[in-house]
XYZ file of C-alpha atoms in Angstrom:
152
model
C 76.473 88.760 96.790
C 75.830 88.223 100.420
C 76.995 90.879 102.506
C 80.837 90.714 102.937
C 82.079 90.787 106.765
C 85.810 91.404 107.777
C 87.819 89.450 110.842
C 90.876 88.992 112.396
C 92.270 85.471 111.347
C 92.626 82.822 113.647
C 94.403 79.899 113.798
C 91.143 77.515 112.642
C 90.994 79.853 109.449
C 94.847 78.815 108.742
C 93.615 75.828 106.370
C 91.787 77.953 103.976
C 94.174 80.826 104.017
C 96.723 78.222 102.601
C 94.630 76.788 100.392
C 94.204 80.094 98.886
C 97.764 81.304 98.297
C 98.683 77.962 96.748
C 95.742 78.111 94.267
C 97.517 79.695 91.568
C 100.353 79.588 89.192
C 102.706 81.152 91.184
C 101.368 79.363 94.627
C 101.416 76.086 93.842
C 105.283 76.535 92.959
C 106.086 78.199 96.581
C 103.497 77.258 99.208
C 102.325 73.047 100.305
C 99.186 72.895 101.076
C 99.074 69.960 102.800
C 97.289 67.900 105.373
C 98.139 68.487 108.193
C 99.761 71.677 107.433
C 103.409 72.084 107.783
C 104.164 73.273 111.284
C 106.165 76.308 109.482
C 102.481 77.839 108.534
C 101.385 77.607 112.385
C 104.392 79.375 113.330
C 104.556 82.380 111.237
C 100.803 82.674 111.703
C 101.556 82.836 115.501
C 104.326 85.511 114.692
C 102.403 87.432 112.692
C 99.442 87.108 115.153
C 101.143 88.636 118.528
C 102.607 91.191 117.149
C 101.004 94.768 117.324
C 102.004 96.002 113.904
C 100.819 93.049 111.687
C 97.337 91.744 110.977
C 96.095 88.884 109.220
C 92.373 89.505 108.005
C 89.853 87.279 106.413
C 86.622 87.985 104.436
C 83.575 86.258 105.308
C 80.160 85.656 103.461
C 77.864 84.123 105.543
C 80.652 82.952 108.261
C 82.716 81.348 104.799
C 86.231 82.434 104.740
C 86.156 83.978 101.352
C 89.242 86.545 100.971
C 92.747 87.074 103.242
C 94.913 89.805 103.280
C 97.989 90.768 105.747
C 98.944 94.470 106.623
C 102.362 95.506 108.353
C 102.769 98.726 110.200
C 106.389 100.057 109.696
C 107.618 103.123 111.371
C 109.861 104.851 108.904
C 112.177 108.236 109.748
C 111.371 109.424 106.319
C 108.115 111.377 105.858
C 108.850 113.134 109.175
C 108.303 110.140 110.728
C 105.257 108.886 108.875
C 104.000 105.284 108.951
C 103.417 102.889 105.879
C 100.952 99.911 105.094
C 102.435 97.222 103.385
C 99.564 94.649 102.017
C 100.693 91.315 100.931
C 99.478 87.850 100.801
C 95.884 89.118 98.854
C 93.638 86.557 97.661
C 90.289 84.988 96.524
C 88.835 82.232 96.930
C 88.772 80.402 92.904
C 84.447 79.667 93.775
C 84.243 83.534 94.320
C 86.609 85.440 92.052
C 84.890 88.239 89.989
C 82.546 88.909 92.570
C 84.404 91.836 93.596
C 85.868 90.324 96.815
C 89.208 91.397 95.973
C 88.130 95.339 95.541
C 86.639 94.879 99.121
C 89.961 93.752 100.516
C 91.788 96.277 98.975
C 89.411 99.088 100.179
C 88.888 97.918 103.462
C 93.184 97.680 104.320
C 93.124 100.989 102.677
C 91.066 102.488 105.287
C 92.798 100.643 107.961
C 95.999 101.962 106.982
C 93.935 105.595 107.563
C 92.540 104.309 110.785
C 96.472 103.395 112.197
C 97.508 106.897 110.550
C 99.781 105.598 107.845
C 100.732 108.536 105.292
C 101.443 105.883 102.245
C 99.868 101.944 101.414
C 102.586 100.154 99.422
C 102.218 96.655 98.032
C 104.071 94.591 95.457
C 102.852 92.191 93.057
C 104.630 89.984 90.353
C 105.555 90.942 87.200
C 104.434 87.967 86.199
C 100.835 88.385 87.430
C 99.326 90.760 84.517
C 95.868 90.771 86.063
C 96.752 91.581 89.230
C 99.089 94.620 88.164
C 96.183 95.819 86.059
C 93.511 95.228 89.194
C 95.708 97.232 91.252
C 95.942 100.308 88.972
C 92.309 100.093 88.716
C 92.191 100.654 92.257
C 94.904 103.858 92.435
C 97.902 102.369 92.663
C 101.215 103.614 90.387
C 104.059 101.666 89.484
C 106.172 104.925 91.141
C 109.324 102.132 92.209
C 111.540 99.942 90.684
C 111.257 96.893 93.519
C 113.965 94.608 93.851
C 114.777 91.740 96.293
C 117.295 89.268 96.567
C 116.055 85.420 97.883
C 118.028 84.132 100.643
């Protein structure tokens, strides 16, 4: 593989982020990847975009978005005031999966959490997705919590 290059997101990569979360099972049921794209998707990118503790990151081969992933930076009291990582919204391209992309996200918000001085990186993942829980135990992770959330 080509050698992988990480960037902030910008508002031109939105299309292909949004492609990628709806291109699965569970995407295609929550996300509308449509053209244009709903203005919802240009808002919450803008949200997430000016404010200092989130970051919205794409992987690149040869300029090609290939990969996203978001980070949040939460203060929390516990931990003597530690800080936490929170990764959501990981994902592949479907032309590139087993390429090892996904490792390379993983790692590289891993050391960003290190860089920002976080003390913990949490993430979550569906029950549902089996390959993904296994991937992320691969990579160090431990079921340690019972997660729980209530749609509103």
């Amino acid at each position: 593989m080509d050698r992988l290059t990480f960037r902030k997101a910008s508002e031109q990569d939105l299309d292909t982020v949004i492609r990628m979360l709806a291109d699965d099972v569970l995407g295609q049921q929550r996300e509308r990847y449509e053209t244009p794209l709903p203005d919802c998707y240009r808002e919450a990118f803008q949200a997430i975009h000016t404010d200092p503790n989130n970051e919205l990151v794409v992987a690149c081969v040869r300029g090609e978005v290939v990969g996203v992933i978001q980070l949040t930076f939460t203060p929390y009291l516990t931990y003597q005031g530690g800080w936490r990582a929170t990764i959501e919204g990981v994902r592949t391209s479907s032309t590139t999966r087993g390429q090892g992309i996904g490792t390379k996200l993983i790692e590289w918000g891993i050391q960003r959490a290190k860089d920002r001085g976080c003390h913990l990186v949490q993430l979550t993942t569906d029950k549902k997705r089996e390959d993904a829980l296994r991937f992320y135990e691969q990579l160090g992770f431990t079921a340690s919590h019972e997660g729980m959330k209530l749609k509103l």
